[in-house]
């Protein structure tokens, strides 16, 4: 069943779903968006979502924790957390085969109120970590258009508030938005955007899809349409020639200015370290539109990023890797390592297939640092089981495959001059499989057949 059929169409419907399943905490007390909001949220990370109803200095409530429990995320699709990546992979495959186009409407919830003198300070944008350089947007989906073809792209970027109508933001060197901006800047032109806060699961997953799954010539909004099972509604913006999501909570319109860089950072990134201050790209806000009663959405760097990016990137990567190496049965980002350590499960029929899978994974995901390949008797969702396979099946003298001078992920402090060494780990049993690799097992019993106390 798709999201539209389940009436999961906007943030309000997700909040209702959370409450229906006893998975929402309402914070009634006034909370300061500077440090307090994130400090409270951190103590509940991985559990129930939090709705802060009274954020100091703002008229709007704020939600966090929507994506930090993977088991609960699976409930959106009436599946399990193990099956969820395959559901997403099926949607990406269906989108590429028969894309559903979005529709453009004049009016929607996201432009019920139009503010042409925008003031970012009225929004409950949190200042998360104690060493952060300021307040940050962390979950808003950016919609941009290719300056040459007009094809839309979705992405998510950290954006630091630096003034009433100004952000500095990070652009990834290998990202589609960076490619768009470079071509616009080469012409001396700004790149217009809409920044959509309060995006739903489908739009967020589409924005997090890797380039290998969503090539530049395809409109990524189609992925969200596929997940909804119906066309996504877009609205025309007030001040830029880029559409916005009609069911967003807030839409921040504006443009990245050419030939201008300003300081951004520090920021507590998904790596667990602070990204350093550097001269980065400047976004000038020209308008804010919103619902009459919007709910601001934010995420913490941590479990929510692992889930939002890891699930979408993993789903897209599985489709690509499996097409190249059909023996691959599943992939999973090792918990806490997104986007760096991908575990690949393979039903190895031919010796050497595991090494093809390693190379296919590196091709499919630009920022993966480590790929570990294991057999089907290993639980790829258990870090302990994967480590067991590495320690008992990997011959370090033969099965470690370093690739020096690969393009690295700038957010990782190990990267020097944009380069690092990538590592493939073959933790599969050599073929033909010897008896010494047969895993010990216990008898499966039904506990209901036994009379026990204290269970």
Tab-separated table of N, CA, C and O in Angstrom, residues 69-75 77-90 201 307 310-311 314-315 318 329-333 335 345 376 378-382:
chain	number	residue	atom	x	y	z
A	69	UNK	N	13.829	6.206	14.306
A	69	UNK	CA	13.534	4.828	14.691
A	69	UNK	C	13.176	4.044	13.437
A	69	UNK	O	12.092	4.187	12.878
A	70	UNK	N	14.094	3.227	12.978
A	70	UNK	CA	13.922	2.519	11.704
A	70	UNK	C	12.749	1.543	11.747
A	70	UNK	O	12.013	1.399	10.769
A	71	UNK	N	12.566	0.857	12.873
A	71	UNK	CA	11.439	-0.081	12.984
A	71	UNK	C	10.114	0.652	12.820
A	71	UNK	O	9.187	0.150	12.175
A	72	UNK	N	10.042	1.874	13.393
A	72	UNK	CA	8.792	2.619	13.257
A	72	UNK	C	8.634	3.171	11.842
A	72	UNK	O	7.517	3.218	11.313
A	73	UNK	N	9.714	3.581	11.230
A	73	UNK	CA	9.636	4.066	9.857
A	73	UNK	C	9.011	3.021	8.939
A	73	UNK	O	8.266	3.346	8.007
A	74	UNK	N	9.307	1.757	9.195
A	74	UNK	CA	8.772	0.682	8.361
A	74	UNK	C	7.248	0.598	8.443
A	74	UNK	O	6.589	0.131	7.508
A	75	UNK	N	6.697	1.078	9.556
A	75	UNK	CA	5.236	1.053	9.703
A	75	UNK	C	4.543	1.948	8.678
A	75	UNK	O	3.386	1.721	8.325
A	77	UNK	N	4.994	1.956	5.687
A	77	UNK	CA	4.744	1.133	4.501
A	77	UNK	C	4.194	-0.245	4.854
A	77	UNK	O	4.157	-1.124	4.004
A	78	UNK	N	3.811	-0.429	6.112
A	78	UNK	CA	3.295	-1.720	6.574
A	78	UNK	C	4.258	-2.847	6.232
A	78	UNK	O	3.868	-3.905	5.726
A	79	UNK	N	5.535	-2.623	6.549
A	79	UNK	CA	6.544	-3.638	6.305
A	79	UNK	C	7.456	-3.701	7.516
A	79	UNK	O	7.149	-3.131	8.568
A	80	UNK	N	8.569	-4.418	7.397
A	80	UNK	CA	9.539	-4.517	8.478
A	80	UNK	C	10.771	-3.694	8.137
A	80	UNK	O	11.004	-3.333	6.977
A	81	UNK	N	11.585	-3.427	9.140
A	81	UNK	CA	12.795	-2.643	8.892
A	81	UNK	C	13.757	-3.380	7.962
A	81	UNK	O	14.479	-2.749	7.187
A	82	UNK	N	13.752	-4.708	8.011
A	82	UNK	CA	14.610	-5.480	7.115
A	82	UNK	C	14.123	-5.374	5.677
A	82	UNK	O	14.914	-5.277	4.730
A	83	UNK	N	12.801	-5.374	5.495
A	83	UNK	CA	12.241	-5.326	4.148
A	83	UNK	C	12.185	-3.916	3.580
A	83	UNK	O	12.070	-3.734	2.365
A	84	UNK	N	12.275	-2.892	4.424
A	84	UNK	CA	12.073	-1.514	3.979
A	84	UNK	C	13.003	-1.108	2.830
A	84	UNK	O	12.538	-0.499	1.855
A	85	UNK	N	14.317	-1.411	2.866
A	85	UNK	CA	15.158	-1.025	1.726
A	85	UNK	C	14.698	-1.640	0.410
A	85	UNK	O	14.835	-1.011	-0.651
A	86	UNK	N	14.151	-2.848	0.455
A	86	UNK	CA	13.693	-3.488	-0.770
A	86	UNK	C	12.422	-2.819	-1.290
A	86	UNK	O	12.212	-2.717	-2.500
A	87	UNK	N	11.575	-2.325	-0.375
A	87	UNK	CA	10.394	-1.567	-0.780
A	87	UNK	C	10.834	-0.292	-1.498
A	87	UNK	O	10.291	0.070	-2.557
A	88	UNK	N	11.820	0.388	-0.932
A	88	UNK	CA	12.321	1.612	-1.550
A	88	UNK	C	12.989	1.306	-2.895
A	88	UNK	O	12.820	2.066	-3.859
A	89	UNK	N	13.742	0.209	-2.953
A	89	UNK	CA	14.397	-0.167	-4.216
A	89	UNK	C	13.357	-0.443	-5.289
A	89	UNK	O	13.530	-0.074	-6.456
A	90	UNK	N	12.255	-1.089	-4.907
A	90	UNK	CA	11.178	-1.357	-5.868
A	90	UNK	C	10.571	-0.052	-6.381
A	90	UNK	O	10.241	0.067	-7.569
A	201	UNK	N	8.091	11.779	4.149
A	201	UNK	CA	9.027	10.677	3.986
A	201	UNK	C	9.437	10.537	2.522
A	201	UNK	O	10.630	10.366	2.212
A	307	UNK	N	19.331	6.896	9.087
A	307	UNK	CA	18.143	6.255	8.522
A	307	UNK	C	17.709	6.903	7.214
A	307	UNK	O	17.456	6.221	6.226
A	310	UNK	N	20.811	6.545	4.822
A	310	UNK	CA	21.219	5.160	4.683
A	310	UNK	C	20.199	4.308	3.969
A	310	UNK	O	20.542	3.477	3.116
A	311	UNK	N	18.926	4.490	4.293
A	311	UNK	CA	17.891	3.680	3.649
A	311	UNK	C	17.774	4.005	2.174
A	311	UNK	O	17.723	3.122	1.320
A	314	UNK	N	21.102	3.195	0.376
A	314	UNK	CA	21.251	1.748	0.327
A	314	UNK	C	20.313	1.103	-0.671
A	314	UNK	O	20.687	0.171	-1.390
A	315	UNK	N	19.076	1.609	-0.740
A	315	UNK	CA	18.101	1.062	-1.680
A	315	UNK	C	18.544	1.302	-3.116
A	315	UNK	O	18.495	0.402	-3.964
A	318	UNK	N	21.634	-0.877	-3.838
A	318	UNK	CA	21.319	-2.297	-4.028
A	318	UNK	C	20.851	-2.558	-5.449
A	318	UNK	O	21.281	-3.537	-6.086
A	329	UNK	N	22.448	-10.200	-2.457
A	329	UNK	CA	21.087	-10.364	-1.945
A	329	UNK	C	20.600	-9.200	-1.096
A	329	UNK	O	19.394	-9.003	-0.944
A	330	UNK	N	21.515	-8.411	-0.519
A	330	UNK	CA	21.101	-7.282	0.328
A	330	UNK	C	22.316	-6.410	0.615
A	330	UNK	O	23.467	-6.863	0.514
A	331	UNK	N	22.041	-5.144	0.985
A	331	UNK	CA	23.099	-4.234	1.437
A	331	UNK	C	22.583	-3.468	2.647
A	331	UNK	O	21.377	-3.304	2.825
A	332	UNK	N	23.505	-2.997	3.468
A	332	UNK	CA	23.108	-2.241	4.663
A	332	UNK	C	24.281	-1.391	5.123
A	332	UNK	O	25.418	-1.866	5.185
A	333	UNK	N	24.005	-0.109	5.419
A	333	UNK	CA	25.021	0.720	6.034
A	333	UNK	C	25.189	0.313	7.488
A	333	UNK	O	24.218	0.281	8.247
A	335	UNK	N	25.542	0.358	11.245
A	335	UNK	CA	24.961	1.332	12.169
A	335	UNK	C	26.010	2.322	12.653
A	335	UNK	O	27.082	1.946	13.119
A	345	UNK	N	25.721	-8.337	1.325
A	345	UNK	CA	25.495	-9.782	1.504
A	345	UNK	C	25.414	-10.442	0.130
A	345	UNK	O	24.756	-9.921	-0.776
A	376	UNK	N	25.486	-15.261	3.064
A	376	UNK	CA	24.076	-15.156	3.448
A	376	UNK	C	23.790	-15.688	4.852
A	376	UNK	O	22.698	-15.453	5.383
A	378	UNK	N	25.304	-14.647	7.403
A	378	UNK	CA	25.715	-13.559	8.295
A	378	UNK	C	24.615	-12.500	8.320
A	378	UNK	O	24.093	-12.099	7.275
A	379	UNK	N	24.260	-12.035	9.512
A	379	UNK	CA	23.232	-11.010	9.695
A	379	UNK	C	23.864	-9.642	9.439
A	379	UNK	O	24.605	-9.127	10.280
A	380	UNK	N	23.563	-9.053	8.278
A	380	UNK	CA	24.203	-7.782	7.933
A	380	UNK	C	23.688	-6.626	8.781
A	380	UNK	O	24.279	-5.544	8.783
A	381	UNK	N	22.590	-6.842	9.509
A	381	UNK	CA	22.042	-5.793	10.377
A	381	UNK	C	22.636	-5.851	11.781
A	381	UNK	O	22.294	-5.035	12.637
A	382	UNK	N	23.509	-6.821	12.015
A	382	UNK	CA	24.175	-6.962	13.310
A	382	UNK	C	25.653	-6.665	13.136
A	382	UNK	O	26.377	-7.424	12.480
